[in-house]
Amino acid sequence: MTGWRRGLVVAAGLAVGMAAMLPLRLVLDNSGVAARAVNGSIWHGQVAEAQFHGVALGDMNASLAALPLMTGELRLKFAGDAIRGELMQRRGGGGIAGVAGWLMPAPIAGVPIGRVDMDGVSIAFDAAGCQTATGRISINPGGLLAGIGPLQGVPRCIGPQVQLRLLSRGGAGSIALLFGRDGHYHATITVADTAVGDQQALLAAGFQPTRRGLGLIVEGRL
């Protein structure tokens, strides 16, 4: 092996070795994940009391997938007691992939949520908008909507946005959520069976009579 080739191999080995020792914190700082403490390298790290855009995820292990880096994509695998999946970042977009488990989020569209269950959920955006939206999502609403029971639905791409229409099994209510890459959402909440809740309280909360029962339109940012 000639001298310059030997030097190239040594330099490449040093680069790989240095990358392997990079702290996981460097990746998390640009991923939307916050945590009380982060330990370990990008290939094997631990995250304490993780949060993703304000949603508590708990303690988890995290590691960077090596092969996607060759195409300019960052894939951070995470696994905790309650939820696991991948966070993706690429030029012009990103999202989540293969997320399964449950979490306790903040209110969605002003509706208190007791729990969200996800099964194989993948949602990704590119520069043009929604690229992928698959899986199944179930939520247990609280507050004035607790009586309509669990709501289930599947996300899908509608033009540049993601549509998630959540329906109760008995048809008592629904939440139709439409959101884009910037996190802005438009939600239509319908209570078809007003007997399951306090009608006067719903009206006082801003619900209006519709052909399907009582409805409320809410906009905000996830």
mmCIF file of C-alpha atoms in Angstrom:
data_model
loop_
_atom_site.group_PDB
_atom_site.id
_atom_site.type_symbol
_atom_site.label_atom_id
_atom_site.label_comp_id
_atom_site.label_asym_id
_atom_site.label_seq_id
_atom_site.Cartn_x
_atom_site.Cartn_y
_atom_site.Cartn_z
ATOM 1 C CA MET A 1 0.000 0.000 0.000
ATOM 2 C CA THR A 2 1.442 3.362 -1.015
ATOM 3 C CA GLY A 3 1.986 6.094 1.527
ATOM 4 C CA TRP A 4 -0.897 8.291 0.397
ATOM 5 C CA ARG A 5 -3.332 5.383 0.396
ATOM 6 C CA ARG A 6 -2.208 4.369 3.864
ATOM 7 C CA GLY A 7 -2.710 7.947 5.008
ATOM 8 C CA LEU A 8 -6.192 8.005 3.474
ATOM 9 C CA VAL A 9 -7.185 4.828 5.331
ATOM 10 C CA VAL A 10 -5.839 6.194 8.607
ATOM 11 C CA ALA A 11 -7.679 9.492 8.099
ATOM 12 C CA ALA A 12 -10.930 7.668 7.335
ATOM 13 C CA GLY A 13 -10.491 5.500 10.418
ATOM 14 C CA LEU A 14 -9.906 8.542 12.581
ATOM 15 C CA ALA A 15 -13.014 10.236 11.150
ATOM 16 C CA VAL A 16 -15.170 7.196 11.899
ATOM 17 C CA GLY A 17 -13.705 6.919 15.375
ATOM 18 C CA MET A 18 -14.350 10.575 16.125
ATOM 19 C CA ALA A 19 -17.940 10.303 14.828
ATOM 20 C CA ALA A 20 -18.551 7.309 17.063
ATOM 21 C CA MET A 21 -17.611 9.416 20.084
ATOM 22 C CA LEU A 22 -19.841 12.366 19.224
ATOM 23 C CA PRO A 23 -22.293 13.020 22.062
ATOM 24 C CA LEU A 24 -25.949 12.224 21.460
ATOM 25 C CA ARG A 25 -26.812 15.745 22.633
ATOM 26 C CA LEU A 26 -25.528 17.159 19.307
ATOM 27 C CA VAL A 27 -28.190 15.227 17.399
ATOM 28 C CA LEU A 28 -31.035 15.906 19.839
ATOM 29 C CA ASP A 29 -30.447 19.655 19.804
ATOM 30 C CA ASN A 30 -31.740 19.784 16.203
ATOM 31 C CA SER A 31 -34.430 17.099 16.417
ATOM 32 C CA GLY A 32 -37.150 18.773 18.476
ATOM 33 C CA VAL A 33 -36.380 16.499 21.448
ATOM 34 C CA ALA A 34 -35.752 18.025 24.883
ATOM 35 C CA ALA A 35 -34.624 16.096 27.953
ATOM 36 C CA ARG A 36 -33.570 16.503 31.554
ATOM 37 C CA ALA A 37 -30.344 14.615 30.853
ATOM 38 C CA VAL A 38 -28.642 13.019 27.841
ATOM 39 C CA ASN A 39 -25.767 10.538 28.125
ATOM 40 C CA GLY A 40 -23.770 8.424 25.686
ATOM 41 C CA SER A 41 -22.762 8.661 22.036
ATOM 42 C CA ILE A 42 -24.829 9.018 18.873
ATOM 43 C CA TRP A 43 -24.626 5.232 18.404
ATOM 44 C CA HIS A 44 -25.856 4.308 21.869
ATOM 45 C CA GLY A 45 -27.236 6.855 24.296
ATOM 46 C CA GLN A 46 -29.726 7.295 27.097
ATOM 47 C CA VAL A 47 -32.269 10.108 27.361
ATOM 48 C CA ALA A 48 -33.905 10.942 30.702
ATOM 49 C CA GLU A 49 -37.415 12.437 30.802
ATOM 50 C CA ALA A 50 -37.535 13.046 27.061
ATOM 51 C CA GLN A 51 -40.088 15.372 25.475
ATOM 52 C CA PHE A 52 -40.926 15.827 21.804
ATOM 53 C CA HIS A 53 -42.413 19.255 21.106
ATOM 54 C CA GLY A 54 -43.713 19.350 24.669
ATOM 55 C CA VAL A 55 -45.128 15.799 24.721
ATOM 56 C CA ALA A 56 -43.640 13.648 27.498
ATOM 57 C CA LEU A 57 -41.987 10.433 26.249
ATOM 58 C CA GLY A 58 -40.255 9.290 29.448
ATOM 59 C CA ASP A 59 -36.833 7.675 29.728
ATOM 60 C CA MET A 60 -35.510 5.916 26.635
ATOM 61 C CA ASN A 61 -32.540 4.594 24.743
ATOM 62 C CA ALA A 62 -31.585 6.303 21.480
ATOM 63 C CA SER A 63 -29.193 5.518 18.646
ATOM 64 C CA LEU A 64 -28.411 6.900 15.207
ATOM 65 C CA ALA A 65 -28.905 4.597 12.189
ATOM 66 C CA ALA A 66 -25.704 4.533 10.120
ATOM 67 C CA LEU A 67 -26.860 3.559 6.604
ATOM 68 C CA PRO A 68 -29.348 6.423 6.044
ATOM 69 C CA LEU A 69 -26.503 8.891 6.648
ATOM 70 C CA MET A 70 -25.068 7.869 3.267
ATOM 71 C CA THR A 71 -28.111 9.429 1.565
ATOM 72 C CA GLY A 72 -28.108 12.535 3.752
ATOM 73 C CA GLU A 73 -30.894 11.332 6.042
ATOM 74 C CA LEU A 74 -30.704 11.353 9.820
ATOM 75 C CA ARG A 75 -32.690 8.576 11.523
ATOM 76 C CA LEU A 76 -32.717 8.504 15.282
ATOM 77 C CA LYS A 77 -34.099 5.271 16.724
ATOM 78 C CA PHE A 78 -35.680 5.541 20.161
ATOM 79 C CA ALA A 79 -37.151 2.966 22.532
ATOM 80 C CA GLY A 80 -38.704 3.389 25.951
ATOM 81 C CA ASP A 81 -41.060 1.504 28.219
ATOM 82 C CA ALA A 82 -44.164 2.957 26.549
ATOM 83 C CA ILE A 83 -43.187 3.947 23.000
ATOM 84 C CA ARG A 84 -40.634 3.226 20.277
ATOM 85 C CA GLY A 85 -39.931 4.309 16.717
ATOM 86 C CA GLU A 86 -37.729 6.629 14.679
ATOM 87 C CA LEU A 87 -37.330 10.363 14.192
ATOM 88 C CA MET A 88 -36.277 11.391 10.667
ATOM 89 C CA GLN A 89 -34.588 14.495 9.354
ATOM 90 C CA ARG A 90 -33.608 15.130 5.772
ATOM 91 C CA ARG A 91 -33.054 18.154 3.612
ATOM 92 C CA GLY A 92 -36.399 19.856 3.129
ATOM 93 C CA GLY A 93 -38.354 17.751 5.594
ATOM 94 C CA GLY A 94 -38.591 14.976 8.136
ATOM 95 C CA GLY A 95 -41.048 13.211 10.417
ATOM 96 C CA ILE A 96 -41.562 9.972 12.335
ATOM 97 C CA ALA A 97 -41.445 6.329 11.240
ATOM 98 C CA GLY A 98 -42.803 3.083 12.676
ATOM 99 C CA VAL A 99 -43.947 4.631 15.947
ATOM 100 C CA ALA A 100 -45.746 2.169 18.208
ATOM 101 C CA GLY A 101 -46.877 2.502 21.803
ATOM 102 C CA TRP A 102 -48.729 5.069 23.860
ATOM 103 C CA LEU A 103 -48.256 8.516 25.327
ATOM 104 C CA MET A 104 -50.090 11.140 27.364
ATOM 105 C CA PRO A 105 -50.117 14.325 25.280
ATOM 106 C CA ALA A 106 -51.194 17.863 25.918
ATOM 107 C CA PRO A 107 -54.727 18.792 24.804
ATOM 108 C CA ILE A 108 -55.300 18.491 21.049
ATOM 109 C CA ALA A 109 -57.503 21.170 19.494
ATOM 110 C CA GLY A 110 -58.435 22.212 23.014
ATOM 111 C CA VAL A 111 -59.660 18.690 23.883
ATOM 112 C CA PRO A 112 -58.129 17.051 26.973
ATOM 113 C CA ILE A 113 -56.630 13.699 25.915
ATOM 114 C CA GLY A 114 -56.278 10.893 28.408
ATOM 115 C CA ARG A 115 -54.097 8.727 26.194
ATOM 116 C CA VAL A 116 -52.976 8.252 22.593
ATOM 117 C CA ASP A 117 -52.161 4.776 21.233
ATOM 118 C CA MET A 118 -50.185 4.401 17.997
ATOM 119 C CA ASP A 119 -49.582 1.332 15.872
ATOM 120 C CA GLY A 120 -46.977 1.566 13.111
ATOM 121 C CA VAL A 121 -47.479 5.306 12.599
ATOM 122 C CA SER A 122 -45.273 6.953 9.972
ATOM 123 C CA ILE A 123 -45.745 10.593 8.985
ATOM 124 C CA ALA A 124 -43.172 12.396 6.858
ATOM 125 C CA PHE A 125 -43.004 15.704 5.027
ATOM 126 C CA ASP A 126 -40.743 16.846 2.217
ATOM 127 C CA ALA A 127 -40.364 20.311 0.711
ATOM 128 C CA ALA A 128 -43.672 19.915 -1.167
ATOM 129 C CA GLY A 129 -45.691 18.760 1.849
ATOM 130 C CA CYS A 130 -47.006 15.398 3.044
ATOM 131 C CA GLN A 131 -44.962 12.504 1.656
ATOM 132 C CA THR A 132 -46.109 9.576 3.816
ATOM 133 C CA ALA A 133 -48.924 9.036 6.316
ATOM 134 C CA THR A 134 -49.704 5.499 7.493
ATOM 135 C CA GLY A 135 -50.562 3.514 10.621
ATOM 136 C CA ARG A 136 -53.391 3.594 13.133
ATOM 137 C CA ILE A 137 -54.097 6.040 15.950
ATOM 138 C CA SER A 138 -56.539 5.762 18.848
ATOM 139 C CA ILE A 139 -57.275 8.423 21.454
ATOM 140 C CA ASN A 140 -59.311 8.593 24.632
ATOM 141 C CA PRO A 141 -60.760 12.103 24.909
ATOM 142 C CA GLY A 142 -61.447 13.668 28.271
ATOM 143 C CA GLY A 143 -63.342 16.628 29.625
ATOM 144 C CA LEU A 144 -66.706 17.305 27.981
ATOM 145 C CA LEU A 145 -65.958 14.702 25.271
ATOM 146 C CA ALA A 146 -65.189 11.797 27.599
ATOM 147 C CA GLY A 147 -68.641 10.328 26.980
ATOM 148 C CA ILE A 148 -68.115 9.696 23.264
ATOM 149 C CA GLY A 149 -65.577 6.987 24.088
ATOM 150 C CA PRO A 150 -62.354 6.026 22.270
ATOM 151 C CA LEU A 151 -61.780 7.474 18.794
ATOM 152 C CA GLN A 152 -59.814 5.645 16.089
ATOM 153 C CA GLY A 153 -58.518 6.520 12.660
ATOM 154 C CA VAL A 154 -55.688 6.310 10.134
ATOM 155 C CA PRO A 155 -53.616 9.262 8.871
ATOM 156 C CA ARG A 156 -53.312 9.879 5.145
ATOM 157 C CA CYS A 157 -51.900 12.509 2.816
ATOM 158 C CA ILE A 158 -54.416 14.955 1.365
ATOM 159 C CA GLY A 159 -52.386 17.174 -0.938
ATOM 160 C CA PRO A 160 -49.606 18.806 1.090
ATOM 161 C CA GLN A 161 -51.327 18.123 4.422
ATOM 162 C CA VAL A 162 -52.036 15.156 6.690
ATOM 163 C CA GLN A 163 -55.636 14.265 7.403
ATOM 164 C CA LEU A 164 -56.550 12.285 10.511
ATOM 165 C CA ARG A 165 -60.239 11.495 10.924
ATOM 166 C CA LEU A 166 -60.937 9.906 14.296
ATOM 167 C CA LEU A 167 -64.306 8.206 14.773
ATOM 168 C CA SER A 168 -65.968 6.636 17.794
ATOM 169 C CA ARG A 169 -67.112 3.034 17.395
ATOM 170 C CA GLY A 170 -70.710 3.840 18.241
ATOM 171 C CA GLY A 171 -70.855 6.959 16.079
ATOM 172 C CA ALA A 172 -71.268 9.239 19.087
ATOM 173 C CA GLY A 173 -68.613 11.685 17.901
ATOM 174 C CA SER A 174 -65.592 12.421 15.749
ATOM 175 C CA ILE A 175 -62.544 14.645 15.405
ATOM 176 C CA ALA A 176 -61.324 15.532 11.884
ATOM 177 C CA LEU A 177 -57.793 16.901 12.059
ATOM 178 C CA LEU A 178 -55.900 18.462 9.146
ATOM 179 C CA PHE A 179 -52.318 19.652 9.639
ATOM 180 C CA GLY A 180 -49.302 20.628 7.590
ATOM 181 C CA ARG A 181 -45.539 20.630 7.768
ATOM 182 C CA ASP A 182 -45.486 23.822 9.843
ATOM 183 C CA GLY A 183 -47.642 22.213 12.553
ATOM 184 C CA HIS A 184 -50.675 24.422 11.933
ATOM 185 C CA TYR A 185 -53.896 22.421 12.305
ATOM 186 C CA HIS A 186 -57.586 22.765 11.530
ATOM 187 C CA ALA A 187 -59.856 20.535 13.611
ATOM 188 C CA THR A 188 -63.575 19.877 13.343
ATOM 189 C CA ILE A 189 -65.035 18.290 16.480
ATOM 190 C CA THR A 190 -68.496 16.742 16.254
ATOM 191 C CA VAL A 191 -70.686 15.310 19.023
ATOM 192 C CA ALA A 192 -73.411 13.401 17.171
ATOM 193 C CA ASP A 193 -75.058 11.955 20.264
ATOM 194 C CA THR A 194 -75.561 14.866 22.625
ATOM 195 C CA ALA A 195 -77.031 12.501 25.206
ATOM 196 C CA VAL A 196 -73.493 11.319 26.053
ATOM 197 C CA GLY A 197 -72.546 14.725 27.434
ATOM 198 C CA ASP A 198 -73.883 17.896 28.950
ATOM 199 C CA GLN A 199 -75.426 19.729 25.998
ATOM 200 C CA GLN A 200 -75.562 23.054 27.798
ATOM 201 C CA ALA A 201 -71.911 22.756 28.805
ATOM 202 C CA LEU A 202 -70.948 21.977 25.184
ATOM 203 C CA LEU A 203 -72.864 25.013 23.935
ATOM 204 C CA ALA A 204 -71.199 27.146 26.586
ATOM 205 C CA ALA A 205 -67.806 25.863 25.380
ATOM 206 C CA GLY A 206 -68.502 27.169 21.876
ATOM 207 C CA PHE A 207 -70.151 24.177 20.177
ATOM 208 C CA GLN A 208 -72.833 25.087 17.646
ATOM 209 C CA PRO A 209 -75.860 23.070 16.461
ATOM 210 C CA THR A 210 -75.285 21.310 13.116
ATOM 211 C CA ARG A 211 -77.107 18.688 11.055
ATOM 212 C CA ARG A 212 -74.990 16.024 12.770
ATOM 213 C CA GLY A 213 -75.385 17.252 16.328
ATOM 214 C CA LEU A 214 -73.064 19.802 17.924
ATOM 215 C CA GLY A 215 -69.887 20.948 16.244
ATOM 216 C CA LEU A 216 -66.822 23.069 16.981
ATOM 217 C CA ILE A 217 -64.036 24.236 14.639
ATOM 218 C CA VAL A 218 -60.656 24.909 16.192
ATOM 219 C CA GLU A 219 -57.371 26.071 14.671
ATOM 220 C CA GLY A 220 -53.944 26.175 16.267
ATOM 221 C CA ARG A 221 -50.428 24.773 16.166
ATOM 222 C CA LEU A 222 -49.324 21.326 17.281
#
